[in-house]
CSV table of C-alpha atoms in Angstrom, one decimal:
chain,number,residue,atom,x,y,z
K,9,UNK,CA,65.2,138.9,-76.3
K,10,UNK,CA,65.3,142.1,-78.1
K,11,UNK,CA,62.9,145.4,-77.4
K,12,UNK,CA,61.7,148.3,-79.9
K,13,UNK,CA,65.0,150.0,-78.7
K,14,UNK,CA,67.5,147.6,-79.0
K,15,UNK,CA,69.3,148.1,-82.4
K,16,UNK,CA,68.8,145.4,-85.0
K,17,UNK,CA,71.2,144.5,-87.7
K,18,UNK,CA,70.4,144.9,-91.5
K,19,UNK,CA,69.2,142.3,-93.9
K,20,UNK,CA,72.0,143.3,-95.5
K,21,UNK,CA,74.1,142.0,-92.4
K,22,UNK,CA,75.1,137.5,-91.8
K,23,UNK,CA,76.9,135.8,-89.2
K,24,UNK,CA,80.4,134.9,-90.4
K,25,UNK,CA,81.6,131.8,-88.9
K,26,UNK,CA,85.5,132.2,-88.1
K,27,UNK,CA,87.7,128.8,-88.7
K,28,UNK,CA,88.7,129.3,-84.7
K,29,UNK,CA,86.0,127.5,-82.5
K,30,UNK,CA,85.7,129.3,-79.3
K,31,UNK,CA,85.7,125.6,-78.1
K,32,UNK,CA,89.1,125.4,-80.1
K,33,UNK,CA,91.0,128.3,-78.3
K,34,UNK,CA,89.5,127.4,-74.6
K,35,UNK,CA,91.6,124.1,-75.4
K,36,UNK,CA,94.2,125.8,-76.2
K,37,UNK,CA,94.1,127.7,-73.3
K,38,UNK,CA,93.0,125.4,-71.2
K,39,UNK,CA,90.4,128.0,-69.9
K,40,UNK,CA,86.7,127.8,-69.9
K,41,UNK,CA,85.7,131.5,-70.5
K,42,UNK,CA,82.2,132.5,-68.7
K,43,UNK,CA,80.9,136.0,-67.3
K,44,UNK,CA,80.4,136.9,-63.6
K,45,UNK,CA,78.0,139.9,-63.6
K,46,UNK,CA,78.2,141.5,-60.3
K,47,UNK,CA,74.8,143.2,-59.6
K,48,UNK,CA,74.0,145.8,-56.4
K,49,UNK,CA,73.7,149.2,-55.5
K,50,UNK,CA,76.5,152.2,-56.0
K,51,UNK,CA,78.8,151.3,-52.7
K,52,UNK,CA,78.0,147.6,-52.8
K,53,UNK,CA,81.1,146.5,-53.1
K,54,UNK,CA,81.1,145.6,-56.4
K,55,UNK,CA,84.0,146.8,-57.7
K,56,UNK,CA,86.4,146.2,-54.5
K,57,UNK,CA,85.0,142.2,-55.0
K,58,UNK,CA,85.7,142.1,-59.1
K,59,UNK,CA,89.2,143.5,-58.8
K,60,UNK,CA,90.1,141.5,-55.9
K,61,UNK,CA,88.6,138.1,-57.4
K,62,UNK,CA,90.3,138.9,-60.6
K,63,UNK,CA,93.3,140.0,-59.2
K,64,UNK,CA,93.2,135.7,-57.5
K,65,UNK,CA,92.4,134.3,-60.9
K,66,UNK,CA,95.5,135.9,-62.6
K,67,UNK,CA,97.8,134.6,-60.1
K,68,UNK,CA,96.5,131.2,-60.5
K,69,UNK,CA,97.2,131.8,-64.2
K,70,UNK,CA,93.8,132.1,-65.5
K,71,UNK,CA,92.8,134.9,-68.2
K,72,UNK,CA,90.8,137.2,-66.5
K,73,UNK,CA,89.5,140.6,-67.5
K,74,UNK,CA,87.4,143.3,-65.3
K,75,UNK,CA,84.3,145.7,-67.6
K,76,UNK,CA,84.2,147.8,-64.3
K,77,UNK,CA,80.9,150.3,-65.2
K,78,UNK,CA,82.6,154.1,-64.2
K,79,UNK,CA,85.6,152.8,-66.7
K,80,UNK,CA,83.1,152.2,-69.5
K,81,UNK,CA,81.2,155.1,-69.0
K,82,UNK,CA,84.6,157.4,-69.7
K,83,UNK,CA,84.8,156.0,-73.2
K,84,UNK,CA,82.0,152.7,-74.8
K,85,UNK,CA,79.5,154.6,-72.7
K,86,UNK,CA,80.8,158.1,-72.7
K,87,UNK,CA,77.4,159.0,-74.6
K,88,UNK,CA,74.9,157.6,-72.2
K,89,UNK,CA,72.9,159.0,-69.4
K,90,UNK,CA,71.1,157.1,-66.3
K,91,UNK,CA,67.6,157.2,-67.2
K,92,UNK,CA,66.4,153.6,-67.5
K,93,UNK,CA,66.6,153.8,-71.5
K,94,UNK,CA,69.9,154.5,-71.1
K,95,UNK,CA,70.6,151.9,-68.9
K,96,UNK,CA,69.5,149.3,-70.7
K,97,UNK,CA,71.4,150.6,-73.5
K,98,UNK,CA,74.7,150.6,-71.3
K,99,UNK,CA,73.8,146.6,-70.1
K,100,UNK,CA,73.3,145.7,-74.0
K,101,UNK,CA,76.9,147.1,-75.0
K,102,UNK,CA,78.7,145.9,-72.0
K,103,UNK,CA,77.0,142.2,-72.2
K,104,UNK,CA,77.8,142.3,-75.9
K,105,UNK,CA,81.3,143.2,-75.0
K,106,UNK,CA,81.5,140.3,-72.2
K,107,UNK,CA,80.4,138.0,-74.8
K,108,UNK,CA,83.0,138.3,-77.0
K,109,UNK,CA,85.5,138.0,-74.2
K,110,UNK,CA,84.0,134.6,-73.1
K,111,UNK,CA,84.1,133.5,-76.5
K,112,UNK,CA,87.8,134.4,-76.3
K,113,UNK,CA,88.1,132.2,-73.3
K,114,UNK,CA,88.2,135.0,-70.7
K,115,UNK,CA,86.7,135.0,-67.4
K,116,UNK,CA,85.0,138.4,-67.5
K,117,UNK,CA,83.9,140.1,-64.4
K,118,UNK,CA,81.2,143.0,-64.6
K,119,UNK,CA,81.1,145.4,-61.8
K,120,UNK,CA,77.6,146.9,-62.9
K,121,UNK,CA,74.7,148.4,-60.9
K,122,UNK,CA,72.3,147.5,-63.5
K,123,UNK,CA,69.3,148.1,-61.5
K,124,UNK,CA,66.7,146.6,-63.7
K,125,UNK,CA,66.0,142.8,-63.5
K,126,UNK,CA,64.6,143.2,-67.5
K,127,UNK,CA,67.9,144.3,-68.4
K,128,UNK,CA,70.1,141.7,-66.7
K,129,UNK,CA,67.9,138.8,-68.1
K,130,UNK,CA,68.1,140.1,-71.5
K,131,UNK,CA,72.3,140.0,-70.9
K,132,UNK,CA,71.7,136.5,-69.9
K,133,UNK,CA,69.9,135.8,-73.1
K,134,UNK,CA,72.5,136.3,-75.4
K,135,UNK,CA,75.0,133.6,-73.8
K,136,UNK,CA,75.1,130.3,-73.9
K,137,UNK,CA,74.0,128.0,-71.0
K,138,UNK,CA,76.5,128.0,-68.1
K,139,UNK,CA,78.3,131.2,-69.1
K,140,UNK,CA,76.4,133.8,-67.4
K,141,UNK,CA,76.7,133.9,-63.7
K,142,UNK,CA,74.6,136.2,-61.9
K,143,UNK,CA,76.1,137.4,-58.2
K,144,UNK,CA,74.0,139.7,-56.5
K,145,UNK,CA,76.4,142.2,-54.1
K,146,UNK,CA,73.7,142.6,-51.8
K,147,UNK,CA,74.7,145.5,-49.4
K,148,UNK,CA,71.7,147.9,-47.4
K,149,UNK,CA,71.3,151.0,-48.6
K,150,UNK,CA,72.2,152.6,-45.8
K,151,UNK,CA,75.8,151.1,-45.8
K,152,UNK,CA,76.2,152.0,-48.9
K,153,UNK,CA,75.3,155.8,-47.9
K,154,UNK,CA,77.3,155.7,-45.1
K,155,UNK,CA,80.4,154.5,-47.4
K,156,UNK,CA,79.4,156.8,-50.4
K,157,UNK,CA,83.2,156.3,-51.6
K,158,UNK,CA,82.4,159.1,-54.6
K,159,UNK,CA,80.3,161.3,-52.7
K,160,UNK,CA,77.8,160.0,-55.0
K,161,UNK,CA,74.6,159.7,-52.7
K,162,UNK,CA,74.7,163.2,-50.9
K,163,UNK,CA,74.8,164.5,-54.7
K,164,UNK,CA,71.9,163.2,-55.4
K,165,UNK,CA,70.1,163.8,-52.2
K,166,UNK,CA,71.3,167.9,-53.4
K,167,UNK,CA,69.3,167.1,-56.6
K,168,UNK,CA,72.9,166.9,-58.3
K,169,UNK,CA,72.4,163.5,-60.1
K,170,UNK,CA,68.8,162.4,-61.0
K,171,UNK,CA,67.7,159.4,-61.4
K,172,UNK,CA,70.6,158.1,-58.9
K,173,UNK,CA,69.6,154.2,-58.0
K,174,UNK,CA,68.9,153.8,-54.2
K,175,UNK,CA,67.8,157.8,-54.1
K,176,UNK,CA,65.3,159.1,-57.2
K,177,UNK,CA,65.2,155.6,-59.0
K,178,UNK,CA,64.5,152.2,-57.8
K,179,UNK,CA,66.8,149.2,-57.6
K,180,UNK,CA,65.4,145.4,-58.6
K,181,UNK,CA,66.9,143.1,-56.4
K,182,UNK,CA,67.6,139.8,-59.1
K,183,UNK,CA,65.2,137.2,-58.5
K,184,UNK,CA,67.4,133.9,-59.3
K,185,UNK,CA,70.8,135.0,-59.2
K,186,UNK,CA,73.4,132.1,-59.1
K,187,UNK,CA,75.4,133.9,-56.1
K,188,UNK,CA,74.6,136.3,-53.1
K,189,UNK,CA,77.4,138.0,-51.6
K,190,UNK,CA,76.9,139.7,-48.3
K,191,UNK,CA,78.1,143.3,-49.5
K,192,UNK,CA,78.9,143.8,-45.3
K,193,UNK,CA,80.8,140.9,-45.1
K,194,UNK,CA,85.1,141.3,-46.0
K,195,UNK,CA,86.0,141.3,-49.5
K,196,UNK,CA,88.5,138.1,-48.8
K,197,UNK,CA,85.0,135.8,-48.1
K,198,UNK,CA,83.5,137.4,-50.9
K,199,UNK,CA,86.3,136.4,-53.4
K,200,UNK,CA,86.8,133.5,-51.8
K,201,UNK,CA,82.9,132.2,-52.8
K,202,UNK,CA,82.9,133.6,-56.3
K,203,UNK,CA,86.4,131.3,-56.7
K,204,UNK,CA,84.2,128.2,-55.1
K,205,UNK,CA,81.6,129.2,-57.7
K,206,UNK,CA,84.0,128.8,-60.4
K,207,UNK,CA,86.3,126.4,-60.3
């Protein structure tokens, strides 16, 4: 699923198949890589949950890697704003990335707002069945105001930071995601689902 913004490779451009299977090096890891995009509003939780899940996963010796959003937005994403074009453009790049990883035989965790349910269905397109695992942090608005761990809410209820998700821009809750986390719950429960989700 591709829109009139999304770049497009040349005709100039093929696939080049690599001698390596991605089904070759998960059995020679012994790892099934897949991608857990972790969905919800600024304060959700998100990135407390990714770190701590990952942080479980590498003790038990699986390859794990975290694409936490504020990290990718100080370099892959330095260049990109928050309006929803932007957005979008900052879910392409970062699914892309998570795709490769997976083909790798990672277990890549996304810690993402990505507010948009167009944008989060196009990520999915672009993987293969089964390695795309939606989990929806879902956490009220007003606990994430009252956490506001960056201070970012009462900038944008200044008028600091437009188009600020939960303030001056909208948030799509996903509509079939394969997980629900309760962002008020503790973040041991929370791990201990998406780990019952995986393996």
């Amino acid at each position: 699923m591709t829109t009139e913004n999304t770049p497009q490779p040349t005709g100039d451009i093929r696939w080049h198949e690599h001698a390596i299977t991605r089904e070759d090096r998960w059995a020679k890891q012994n790892s099934r890589g897949c991608t857990l995009w972790l969905t919800g509003l600024s304060g959700a939780g998100k990135s407390t949950i990714a770190n701590a899940a990952a942080h479980q996963l590498f003790a038990g010796g699986v390859p794990v890697y975290v694409l936490d959003g504020d990290n990718l937005r100080m370099g892959l994403n330095v260049d990109l704003g928050f309006t929803p074009e932007d957005r979008a453009e900052n879910v392409r790049r970062v699914s892309e990335v998570a795709k490769l990883m997976v083909d790798a035989g990672l277990i890549v965790i996304t810690a993402l707002v990505s507010p948009f349910e167009a944008d989060r269905q196009r990520a999915r397109s672009i993987f293969s069945d089964g390695d795309f695992i939606e989990v929806f942090v879902d956490t009220p608005v007003d606990v994430c105001i009252s956490r506001d761990p960056k201070g970012l809410y009462k900038k944008a209820k200044d008028g600091q930071i437009p188009n600020f998700t939960g303030i001056g821009q909208d948030y799509e809750k996903p509509s079939h995601p394969e997980l629900i986390l309760d962002g008020t719950a503790d973040t041991e429960a929370n791990t201990k689902a998406i780990l019952e989700r995986l393996l």
